[in-house]
Short mmCIF file of C-alpha atoms in Angstrom, two decimals:
data_model
loop_
_atom_site.label_atom_id
_atom_site.label_comp_id
_atom_site.label_asym_id
_atom_site.label_seq_id
_atom_site.Cartn_x
_atom_site.Cartn_y
_atom_site.Cartn_z
CA MET A 262 -11.75 -80.89 72.05
CA SER A 263 -12.02 -77.48 70.49
CA LYS A 264 -15.03 -76.60 68.40
CA LYS A 265 -15.28 -74.00 65.66
CA LYS A 266 -18.45 -72.52 64.27
CA SER A 267 -18.98 -73.92 60.75
CA GLU A 268 -18.50 -71.40 57.98
CA SER A 269 -21.41 -70.49 55.72
CA TYR A 270 -21.04 -68.36 52.61
CA ARG A 271 -23.35 -66.96 50.02
CA ARG A 272 -21.85 -67.60 46.60
CA ILE A 273 -21.85 -64.91 43.91
CA GLY A 274 -20.84 -66.08 40.46
CA ALA A 275 -18.87 -63.50 38.46
CA MET A 276 -18.34 -64.58 34.87
CA ILE A 277 -15.25 -63.12 33.19
CA GLY A 278 -15.70 -62.47 29.47
CA SER A 279 -13.16 -61.23 26.95
CA PRO A 280 -11.67 -61.81 23.52
CA GLY A 281 -8.48 -63.87 23.29
CA ASP A 282 -6.08 -60.93 23.51
CA ALA A 283 -7.02 -60.12 27.12
CA THR A 284 -5.43 -63.15 28.83
CA GLU A 285 -3.46 -61.01 31.28
CA GLU A 286 -6.56 -59.04 32.21
CA ARG A 287 -8.55 -62.23 32.85
CA GLN A 288 -5.97 -63.45 35.33
CA ALA A 289 -5.73 -60.01 36.94
CA ILE A 290 -9.50 -59.96 37.50
CA THR A 291 -9.38 -63.48 38.96
CA ASP A 292 -6.61 -62.46 41.37
CA THR A 293 -8.49 -59.30 42.36
CA ILE A 294 -11.64 -61.28 43.14
CA LEU A 295 -9.72 -63.78 45.30
CA LYS A 296 -8.08 -60.94 47.23
CA TRP A 297 -11.49 -59.30 47.72
CA ASN A 298 -12.81 -62.58 49.10
CA ALA A 299 -9.98 -62.72 51.62
CA ALA A 300 -10.47 -59.15 52.73
CA ASN A 301 -14.27 -59.40 53.01
CA LYS A 302 -14.67 -62.88 54.41
CA ALA A 303 -16.51 -61.63 57.50
CA GLN A 304 -19.43 -60.56 55.28
CA GLY A 305 -20.29 -64.20 54.59
CA LEU A 306 -19.90 -63.69 50.83
CA TRP A 307 -17.73 -65.54 48.35
CA VAL A 308 -17.33 -64.27 44.79
CA GLU A 309 -16.42 -67.10 42.43
CA PRO A 310 -14.65 -66.27 39.14
CA VAL A 311 -16.55 -68.15 36.43
CA LYS A 312 -14.50 -68.71 33.26
CA TRP A 313 -14.90 -70.91 30.23
CA GLU A 314 -11.38 -72.28 30.86
CA THR A 315 -12.41 -73.74 34.21
CA HIS A 316 -16.19 -74.06 34.18
CA SER A 317 -17.20 -75.20 30.68
CA THR A 318 -17.59 -78.84 29.70
CA PRO A 319 -15.95 -79.97 26.44
CA GLY A 320 -18.11 -81.65 23.82
CA LEU A 321 -19.31 -81.50 20.24
CA ASP A 322 -22.90 -80.72 21.19
CA GLY A 323 -23.51 -77.62 19.10
CA ARG A 324 -22.42 -74.03 18.58
CA PRO A 325 -19.40 -73.40 20.90
CA GLN A 326 -20.54 -70.01 22.22
CA GLY A 327 -24.05 -71.33 22.68
CA MET A 328 -22.69 -74.20 24.80
CA ILE A 329 -20.70 -71.73 26.93
CA ASN A 330 -23.76 -69.53 27.41
CA GLU A 331 -25.97 -72.48 28.34
CA GLU A 332 -23.56 -73.77 30.97
CA LEU A 333 -21.93 -70.65 32.44
CA ILE A 334 -24.68 -68.01 32.50
CA PRO A 335 -26.92 -69.99 34.91
CA GLN A 336 -23.90 -70.25 37.24
CA SER A 337 -23.29 -66.50 37.18
CA ASP A 338 -24.89 -63.52 38.88
CA CYS A 339 -22.95 -60.93 36.87
CA LEU A 340 -20.58 -60.53 33.93
CA ILE A 341 -17.28 -58.66 34.00
CA ALA A 342 -16.32 -58.08 30.37
CA ILE A 343 -13.04 -56.67 29.02
CA PHE A 344 -12.14 -55.39 25.57
CA ARG A 345 -8.49 -54.76 24.77
CA ALA A 346 -7.65 -54.37 21.06
CA ARG A 347 -9.94 -57.02 19.62
CA ALA A 348 -13.71 -57.45 19.60
CA GLY A 349 -13.34 -61.18 18.97
CA SER A 350 -14.51 -63.68 16.37
CA PRO A 351 -18.03 -64.10 14.98
CA THR A 352 -20.13 -66.76 16.73
CA GLY A 353 -22.78 -67.35 14.10
CA LYS A 354 -25.15 -65.20 16.13
CA GLU A 355 -23.16 -62.09 17.11
CA LEU A 356 -20.01 -60.24 16.02
CA SER A 357 -18.04 -61.89 18.83
CA GLY A 358 -18.37 -64.25 21.76
CA THR A 359 -17.92 -61.46 24.33
CA ILE A 360 -20.55 -59.30 22.67
CA GLU A 361 -22.93 -62.26 22.63
CA GLU A 362 -22.29 -62.88 26.34
CA ILE A 363 -23.05 -59.23 27.16
CA ARG A 364 -26.29 -59.30 25.20
CA GLU A 365 -27.37 -62.60 26.80
CA PHE A 366 -26.71 -61.32 30.33
CA MET A 367 -28.65 -58.14 29.58
CA ARG A 368 -31.48 -60.15 28.03
CA VAL A 369 -32.03 -62.18 31.21
CA GLY A 370 -31.65 -59.11 33.44
CA LYS A 371 -28.29 -59.93 35.00
CA TYR A 372 -25.72 -57.29 35.98
CA VAL A 373 -23.00 -56.41 33.43
CA VAL A 374 -19.77 -54.43 33.90
CA VAL A 375 -17.64 -53.56 30.85
CA TYR A 376 -14.04 -52.31 30.81
CA PHE A 377 -12.47 -50.85 27.64
CA PHE A 378 -8.70 -50.59 27.16
CA GLU A 379 -7.40 -47.09 26.32
CA GLY A 380 -3.66 -47.67 26.55
CA MET A 381 -0.97 -48.06 23.91
CA VAL A 382 -1.10 -51.06 21.59
CA PRO A 383 1.89 -52.14 19.40
CA ILE A 384 1.26 -51.29 15.76
CA LYS A 385 1.71 -54.91 14.70
CA GLY A 386 -1.06 -55.88 17.11
CA ILE A 387 -3.65 -53.50 15.66
CA ASP A 388 -6.42 -54.73 13.38
CA PRO A 389 -8.35 -51.65 12.16
CA ASP A 390 -11.52 -53.65 11.61
CA GLN A 391 -11.42 -54.99 15.15
CA ILE A 392 -10.79 -51.54 16.62
CA LYS A 393 -13.74 -50.21 14.63
CA LEU A 394 -16.02 -52.97 15.95
CA ILE A 395 -15.01 -52.15 19.54
CA HIS A 396 -15.73 -48.43 19.07
CA GLN A 397 -19.10 -49.13 17.46
CA PHE A 398 -20.12 -51.49 20.25
CA LYS A 399 -18.86 -49.07 22.90
CA GLU A 400 -21.00 -46.27 21.48
CA GLU A 401 -24.00 -48.60 21.44
CA ILE A 402 -23.83 -49.84 25.03
CA GLN A 403 -22.93 -46.44 26.46
CA GLN A 404 -26.51 -45.53 25.57
CA LYS A 405 -27.63 -48.18 28.09
CA GLY A 406 -25.42 -47.26 31.06
CA LEU A 407 -21.89 -46.49 32.32
CA THR A 408 -18.74 -48.23 31.13
CA GLU A 409 -15.21 -48.09 32.55
CA SER A 410 -11.77 -47.66 30.96
CA TYR A 411 -8.22 -48.63 31.89
CA SER A 412 -4.76 -48.00 30.45
CA THR A 413 -2.73 -50.73 32.19
CA VAL A 414 -3.48 -54.05 33.84
CA ASP A 415 -2.43 -52.55 37.17
CA GLU A 416 -4.98 -49.76 36.71
CA LEU A 417 -7.65 -52.34 35.88
CA GLN A 418 -6.90 -54.21 39.10
CA ALA A 419 -6.90 -51.00 41.14
CA LYS A 420 -10.26 -49.89 39.75
CA LEU A 421 -11.90 -53.30 40.15
CA SER A 422 -10.56 -53.58 43.72
CA VAL A 423 -12.51 -50.43 44.58
CA GLN A 424 -15.57 -51.11 42.43
CA LEU A 425 -16.09 -54.77 43.32
CA SER A 426 -17.65 -53.95 46.68
CA GLY A 427 -20.19 -51.73 44.92
CA ILE A 428 -20.94 -54.48 42.40
CA VAL A 429 -21.48 -57.02 45.17
CA LYS A 430 -23.70 -54.58 47.07
CA LYS A 431 -25.90 -54.09 44.00
CA LEU A 432 -26.18 -57.85 43.50
CA THR A 433 -27.00 -58.66 47.12
CA SER A 434 -29.57 -55.86 47.38
CA ARG A 435 -31.53 -56.97 44.33
CA PRO A 436 -34.70 -58.99 45.03
CA ALA A 437 -34.18 -62.72 44.65
CA SER A 438 -36.81 -62.91 41.90
CA SER A 439 -34.90 -60.43 39.77
CA ARG A 440 -31.46 -62.03 40.11
CA LYS A 441 -32.30 -65.14 38.09
CA SER A 442 -29.17 -66.60 39.58
CA GLY A 443 -27.75 -70.06 39.37
CA SER A 444 -25.76 -69.53 42.55
CA SER A 445 -28.05 -71.64 44.70
CA ARG A 446 -27.97 -74.69 42.45
CA LYS A 447 -27.00 -78.04 43.99
CA ALA A 448 -25.44 -79.60 40.89
CA ALA A 449 -22.09 -77.90 40.37
CA PRO A 450 -19.89 -77.65 37.25
CA THR A 451 -16.69 -79.63 36.87
CA SER A 452 -14.61 -77.01 38.64
CA GLN A 453 -16.96 -76.71 41.64
CA LEU A 454 -18.52 -80.13 42.40
CA SER A 455 -19.45 -80.55 46.06
CA ILE A 456 -20.23 -83.65 48.08
CA ALA A 457 -20.92 -81.82 51.33
CA ASN A 458 -24.54 -83.06 51.58
CA LYS A 459 -24.38 -86.83 51.38
CA GLY A 460 -26.44 -89.71 52.65
CA LYS A 461 -29.80 -89.08 51.02
CA GLY A 462 -31.37 -92.46 51.61
CA PRO A 463 -28.90 -95.20 50.71
CA ASN A 464 -30.07 -98.83 50.88
CA LYS A 465 -29.80 -99.78 54.54
CA THR A 466 -27.97 -103.05 55.28
CA LYS A 467 -29.40 -105.21 58.08
CA HIS A 468 -26.16 -105.40 60.06
CA SER A 469 -24.81 -101.89 59.58
CA LYS A 470 -23.81 -99.95 62.69
CA ALA A 471 -24.42 -96.36 63.61
CA PRO A 472 -21.41 -94.09 64.14
CA SER A 473 -20.14 -94.26 67.70
CA SER A 474 -17.39 -92.61 69.69
CA SER A 475 -15.43 -95.89 69.93
CA THR A 476 -15.15 -98.97 67.71
CA ARG A 477 -12.38 -101.42 66.89
CA THR A 478 -13.47 -101.64 63.27
CA LYS A 479 -10.87 -100.89 60.58
CA VAL A 480 -12.12 -100.30 57.06
CA ASP A 481 -9.91 -100.62 53.97
CA SER A 482 -12.74 -101.30 51.52
CA SER A 483 -16.13 -99.74 50.82
CA ASP A 484 -17.61 -103.11 49.74
CA ARG A 485 -20.64 -102.63 47.46
CA TRP A 486 -21.14 -98.97 48.30
CA ALA A 487 -20.88 -96.36 45.55
CA LEU A 488 -21.06 -92.59 45.59
CA LEU A 489 -23.18 -91.34 42.69
CA GLY A 490 -24.23 -87.72 42.43
CA ASP A 491 -25.22 -86.66 45.94
CA SER A 492 -26.19 -90.12 47.20
CA PHE A 493 -24.50 -93.19 48.63
CA LEU A 494 -25.97 -96.35 47.08
CA GLU A 495 -25.27 -100.08 47.18
CA ALA A 496 -24.30 -101.27 43.71
CA LYS A 497 -24.91 -104.80 42.45
CA THR A 498 -22.23 -104.49 39.76
CA VAL A 499 -19.86 -101.80 38.45
CA ARG A 500 -18.23 -102.44 35.09
CA GLN A 501 -15.65 -100.37 33.20
CA ASN A 502 -16.37 -100.78 29.50
CA ARG A 503 -13.97 -100.89 26.57
CA ASP A 504 -15.10 -97.50 25.30
CA GLY A 505 -14.15 -95.87 28.61
CA THR A 506 -17.69 -95.62 29.97
CA ILE A 507 -18.79 -97.12 33.28
CA THR A 508 -21.96 -99.17 33.78
CA ALA A 509 -23.40 -99.55 37.28
CA GLU A 510 -26.37 -101.64 38.39
CA VAL A 511 -28.16 -100.45 41.53
CA PRO A 512 -30.95 -102.53 43.11
CA SER A 513 -33.66 -100.63 44.97
CA GLN A 514 -36.44 -101.46 47.36
CA SER A 515 -37.06 -97.88 48.52
CA ALA A 516 -38.67 -94.80 47.06
CA GLU A 517 -35.67 -92.72 48.15
CA VAL A 518 -33.24 -94.74 46.03
CA ASP A 519 -35.68 -94.71 43.10
CA ALA A 520 -35.91 -90.93 43.34
CA ALA A 521 -32.13 -90.55 43.53
CA MET A 522 -31.63 -92.68 40.42
CA ALA A 523 -34.46 -91.09 38.45
CA SER A 524 -33.04 -87.63 39.15
CA LEU A 525 -29.89 -88.60 37.23
CA ARG A 526 -31.67 -88.99 33.90
CA PRO A 527 -30.18 -86.63 31.27
CA HIS A 528 -32.38 -83.73 30.28
CA HIS A 529 -34.07 -84.09 26.91
CA TYR A 530 -32.79 -80.70 25.74
CA GLY A 531 -29.23 -80.65 27.00
CA ARG A 532 -26.20 -82.45 28.31
CA SER A 533 -26.32 -83.66 31.91
CA LYS A 534 -24.24 -81.89 34.54
CA PRO A 535 -21.01 -83.50 35.78
CA VAL A 536 -21.46 -85.40 39.05
CA PRO A 537 -19.22 -87.35 41.45
CA PHE A 538 -18.84 -91.12 41.15
CA ALA A 539 -16.71 -93.30 43.40
CA HIS A 540 -16.51 -97.06 43.85
CA GLY A 541 -13.83 -99.34 45.24
CA ASN A 542 -10.52 -97.52 45.20
CA ASP A 543 -11.26 -95.13 42.35
CA ALA A 544 -13.35 -92.06 41.60
CA TRP A 545 -14.24 -89.90 38.65
CA ILE A 546 -16.20 -86.83 37.65
CA VAL A 547 -18.78 -88.19 35.22
CA THR A 548 -21.75 -87.25 33.12
CA VAL A 549 -24.76 -89.54 32.94
CA ARG A 550 -25.45 -90.92 29.48
CA GLU A 551 -28.28 -93.37 30.12
CA VAL A 552 -30.55 -94.38 33.00
CA GLU A 553 -32.79 -97.44 32.71
CA SER A 554 -34.84 -99.42 35.21
CA VAL A 555 -36.41 -102.90 35.30
CA SER A 556 -38.87 -104.09 37.91
CA GLU A 557 -38.64 -107.76 38.87
CA GLY A 558 -39.88 -109.66 41.91
CA GLY A 559 -40.77 -106.55 43.86
CA GLU A 560 -37.32 -105.04 43.36
CA GLN A 561 -36.31 -102.30 40.99
CA LEU A 562 -32.99 -102.70 39.21
CA TRP A 563 -31.48 -99.49 37.89
CA THR A 564 -28.77 -99.43 35.21
CA VAL A 565 -26.80 -96.24 34.65
CA VAL A 566 -24.13 -95.57 32.02
CA LEU A 567 -21.55 -92.96 33.01
CA ALA A 568 -18.96 -91.15 30.89
CA PRO A 569 -15.85 -89.92 32.78
CA GLU A 570 -14.92 -86.30 32.12
CA PRO A 571 -11.45 -85.56 30.63
CA VAL A 572 -9.94 -84.44 33.92
CA GLU A 573 -6.27 -84.44 34.94
CA TYR A 574 -6.32 -86.13 38.33
CA GLY A 575 -3.44 -85.88 40.74
CA GLY A 576 -1.95 -82.61 39.54
CA GLY A 577 -2.80 -80.69 36.40
CA SER A 578 -0.56 -78.84 33.98
CA MET A 579 -1.50 -75.51 35.60
CA GLU A 580 0.04 -76.40 38.97
CA MET A 581 2.89 -74.23 40.15
CA SER A 582 4.92 -73.35 43.23
CA VAL A 583 3.80 -70.31 45.20
CA GLN A 584 5.63 -68.04 47.62
CA THR A 585 3.72 -66.62 50.56
CA GLN A 586 4.31 -65.93 54.24
CA GLY A 587 8.05 -65.93 53.55
CA LYS A 588 8.10 -69.53 52.32
CA LEU A 589 8.12 -71.26 48.95
CA TYR A 590 5.49 -74.01 48.70
CA THR A 591 5.88 -76.52 45.87
CA ALA A 592 2.82 -77.97 44.14
CA ASP A 593 3.48 -81.30 45.90
CA GLU A 594 3.64 -79.61 49.31
CA ILE A 595 0.33 -77.86 48.68
CA ALA A 596 -1.17 -81.20 47.59
CA ARG A 597 0.01 -82.76 50.88
CA MET A 598 -1.64 -79.95 52.83
CA ARG A 599 -4.85 -80.45 50.84
CA ALA A 600 -4.76 -84.19 51.62
CA GLY A 601 -4.28 -83.31 55.28
CA ARG A 602 -7.41 -81.18 55.27
CA ILE A 603 -9.48 -83.83 53.48
CA LEU A 604 -8.44 -86.65 55.83
CA LEU A 605 -7.39 -85.04 59.12
CA ASN A 606 -8.71 -81.46 59.05
CA ASP A 607 -5.07 -80.39 59.25
CA PRO A 608 -4.68 -77.61 58.29
CA PRO A 609 -8.23 -76.59 59.22
CA PRO A 610 -10.09 -73.99 57.12
CA LEU A 611 -9.17 -70.37 57.71
CA ASP A 612 -10.91 -69.19 60.88
CA ASP A 613 -12.68 -65.84 60.84
CA ASN A 614 -12.10 -65.46 64.58
CA LYS A 615 -8.31 -65.71 64.27
CA ARG A 616 -7.53 -63.17 61.58
CA PRO A 617 -3.98 -61.78 61.54
CA SER A 618 -3.73 -58.11 62.50
CA GLY A 619 -1.85 -56.80 59.44
CA ASP A 620 -3.50 -56.48 56.06
CA ILE A 621 -0.54 -58.03 54.23
CA ALA A 622 -0.40 -60.96 56.63
CA MET A 623 -4.15 -61.46 56.23
CA LEU A 624 -3.90 -61.50 52.45
CA GLU A 625 -0.95 -63.91 52.51
CA GLU A 626 -2.80 -66.28 54.81
CA ALA A 627 -5.89 -66.05 52.61
CA PHE A 628 -3.75 -66.62 49.51
CA LEU A 629 -2.32 -69.83 51.00
CA GLU A 630 -5.84 -70.86 52.01
CA ALA A 631 -6.99 -70.43 48.38
CA GLN A 632 -4.12 -72.66 47.21
CA ILE A 633 -5.02 -75.37 49.73
CA ARG A 634 -8.66 -75.26 48.67
CA GLY A 635 -7.58 -75.45 45.02
CA VAL A 636 -7.63 -72.60 42.53
CA SER A 637 -7.85 -74.60 39.29
CA THR A 638 -8.83 -78.03 40.64
CA PRO A 639 -12.09 -79.73 39.59
CA VAL A 640 -13.44 -79.40 43.15
CA THR A 641 -12.54 -77.09 46.01
CA VAL A 642 -11.51 -78.56 49.35
CA ASN A 643 -13.28 -76.46 51.96
CA ASP A 644 -13.64 -78.96 54.78
CA CYS A 645 -12.58 -82.34 56.11
CA ILE A 646 -14.82 -84.77 54.24
CA ILE A 647 -14.59 -87.39 57.01
CA GLN A 648 -16.07 -84.92 59.51
CA VAL A 649 -18.75 -83.87 57.03
CA ILE A 650 -19.90 -87.43 56.32
CA TYR A 651 -19.76 -88.46 59.99
CA ASN A 652 -22.09 -85.60 60.89
CA GLU A 653 -24.38 -86.32 57.93
CA GLN A 654 -24.66 -90.04 58.75
CA ARG A 655 -24.99 -89.67 62.52
CA GLY A 656 -28.01 -91.66 63.65
CA LYS A 657 -28.84 -93.09 60.22
CA GLY A 658 -27.79 -96.66 61.03
CA VAL A 659 -24.99 -96.78 58.44
CA ASN A 660 -21.35 -97.67 59.00
CA PHE A 661 -20.04 -94.22 58.17
CA LEU A 662 -16.43 -95.41 57.76
CA LYS A 663 -17.19 -97.08 54.42
CA LEU A 664 -19.02 -94.01 53.15
CA ALA A 665 -16.37 -91.61 54.45
CA ARG A 666 -13.73 -93.67 52.66
CA LEU A 667 -15.59 -93.29 49.36
CA GLY A 668 -16.08 -89.56 49.85
CA ALA A 669 -12.42 -89.14 50.72
CA ILE A 670 -11.27 -91.01 47.61
CA PHE A 671 -13.41 -88.75 45.44
CA MET A 672 -12.11 -85.59 47.08
CA LEU A 673 -8.49 -86.76 46.93
CA LYS A 674 -8.79 -87.35 43.19
CA ALA A 675 -11.09 -84.50 42.14
CA GLY A 676 -9.29 -82.16 44.54
CA GLY A 677 -6.11 -82.58 42.50
CA VAL A 678 -4.19 -84.47 45.20
CA ILE A 679 -3.54 -87.92 43.72
CA GLU A 680 -4.09 -89.95 40.57
CA HIS A 681 -4.20 -93.38 42.26
CA VAL A 682 -4.95 -94.63 45.78
CA ARG A 683 -2.57 -97.28 47.10
CA LYS A 684 -3.98 -97.45 50.61
CA LEU A 685 -6.75 -95.78 52.57
CA THR A 686 -7.69 -97.32 55.91
CA LEU A 687 -10.11 -95.70 58.34
CA GLY A 688 -10.37 -96.91 61.93
CA PRO A 689 -10.38 -97.79 64.67
CA VAL A 690 -12.46 -95.04 66.29
CA ARG A 691 -11.43 -94.10 69.83
CA ASN A 692 -12.51 -91.21 72.01
CA GLY A 693 -14.25 -89.38 69.17
CA LYS A 694 -11.33 -89.71 66.75
CA VAL A 695 -10.82 -92.00 63.76
CA HIS A 696 -7.36 -93.26 62.82
CA VAL A 697 -6.42 -92.65 59.18
CA GLU A 698 -3.68 -94.27 57.08
CA PHE A 699 -3.25 -93.09 53.51
CA VAL A 700 -0.82 -93.66 50.62
CA GLY A 701 -1.48 -92.12 47.20
CA VAL A 702 0.38 -91.49 43.96
CA ARG A 703 0.41 -88.14 42.17
CA ARG A 704 0.39 -87.77 38.40
CA LYS A 705 3.76 -88.46 36.80
CA LYS A 706 5.06 -85.18 35.40
CA TYR A 707 8.46 -86.12 34.01
CA VAL A 708 9.50 -89.16 31.98
CA ASN A 709 12.80 -89.55 33.86
CA ALA A 710 11.38 -89.06 37.37
CA ASP A 711 9.12 -91.21 39.54
CA PRO A 712 5.75 -89.76 40.53
CA THR A 713 5.44 -88.20 43.98
CA ILE A 714 4.05 -90.39 46.74
CA ILE A 715 1.88 -88.76 49.42
CA GLN A 716 1.65 -90.55 52.77
CA LEU A 717 -0.37 -89.47 55.79
CA GLU A 718 -1.19 -91.11 59.10
CA GLY A 719 -2.96 -89.59 62.07
CA ASP A 720 -6.18 -89.22 64.01
CA CYS A 721 -9.12 -87.17 62.72
CA ALA A 722 -11.52 -85.65 65.26
CA LEU A 723 -15.05 -86.55 64.19
CA GLU A 724 -16.83 -83.40 65.33
CA GLN A 725 -17.01 -81.04 62.35
CA GLY A 726 -14.60 -78.12 62.58
CA SER A 727 -12.40 -79.78 65.23
CA LYS A 728 -8.73 -80.44 64.69
CA ASP A 729 -7.86 -81.82 68.14
#
C-alpha cells in the first residue's frame, strides 16, 4: 500500500474588486491566480480568488455593498481592484462599490493593489462623468502609494503574473497581528465549505464499533446520524417544513454536544455563516435560523431550524467542457472524476513529488486538478472524504461507515457532482479497504434529454493519501 504525505497549504484570500464593465479582467485575474497556484505549489501556499459572484450570500439583510464587505473582507488578505472605463454606481456610502471596498481594506490595514485601464475604449462606451470620477480617485490614491496600469487584458495578466509573487511575499512577511486576516477561519463561505475536521464529540451509541481493517458490515443507511456544521450528531427527528426550512431535534447528554449545538446560534448582529447539513440520503448547505434547548429528565433536547441556501446541486449553469492534456473533458466526465476522488481517491490529489518536467505539462495537469477540485462549486474536493473521516474517527468507538456515508453525500452534492443519491453502500471492509457502490443523478439540463447518471464501484484504501 503506497502512502503519500498529506498536503498542507496556507490559504491567502485575494478579493477581486471592479465595476461591472471589467468582467473580462475579473476572469483574467482569476485564471492568473490559479496558474500561479499551480506553478508555486511547492511553497505550501494557495491563493484563493474571492469574488462576490462566488463568495457572497444572497439576502435582503441591508445595504448590498455593506453585506459584501461584511462577508468577503474577513475572508480576504488583500484586494486586487481594477478600473476600466467606469467607476461604478453609488453605494449610499461611497461613489462606487469598488471605491468603498478599497477604502474599507485600507481602513483595516489590509493590502490593496489597483490597476487602471489606459487602452482604447469605444466612443459609445464612454461616460464622461465616470471617466472623471476614475481620474479624480486615481489622483487621490496615488498620494498614498503606487498604482499600476494596463492597456489590454493580456497585458494585465502578464503584469499580475510577475507581480503576484511580490504581493504574496509582502503578505506572508507581515506579522500575523497586522494581517487581520480571515484566512484561518474554520467556518467557510458557501463556495469554500470544508468538512475535513469531523467527529467532534458525537453522541456515542452503546453498540457502535471502532474502525477495523476487516468487517463484513455493509452500510446503506446512516440511521439517526446527521452532519451539522463540523459535528456528527444523533438526531431524534428531522423534518422538512412547508416553507422549505428544516427542523432537527438533537438530544444531548454530553457537554461536547451541548457546545456544538450552542455554537450554531446566529450572531445577534449578523447573518449566520453557511454550514453543511446531511441526513438520510440528502444534504444541503444551510444557514441556522434558530437554536433552542429544553432540559428534561437529565437530558437536553436541542431544536435547530435550518434554511437551505439557493444552491444548484449536481451541476450549475457555469459548468463547461475543458480541453487540456490533448483531451476534451465534458462537464459530466469531470463530475465523474470528482466523484471518484470523493469515494475512491481516484484520481488522487496532485502530488508535489511527481511534477511533470515541462512547464506547459505542469500547468495543464494543474488546470485539470483545479477542474476536479471544482472551480465554481460550493465546496472544493481536495481529498477522499472516506479516508478523511476514517482517520478522524479512528479509535473513537464509532462505526465510521455511517459517518463516512453522510460526509460523502454532502461532498457529492455540494461538490457539484449529483443532485440526488440513488444508492450509496459502504462495506464490507477487507484488508484495509472499504468497498463502495454508488449511483447518483446529475441535474437535468435539457427538457428533451434525461439527466446523466453517475455510477461507481470499487475499493477505497482507508489510509489517507493512499490509492492502492
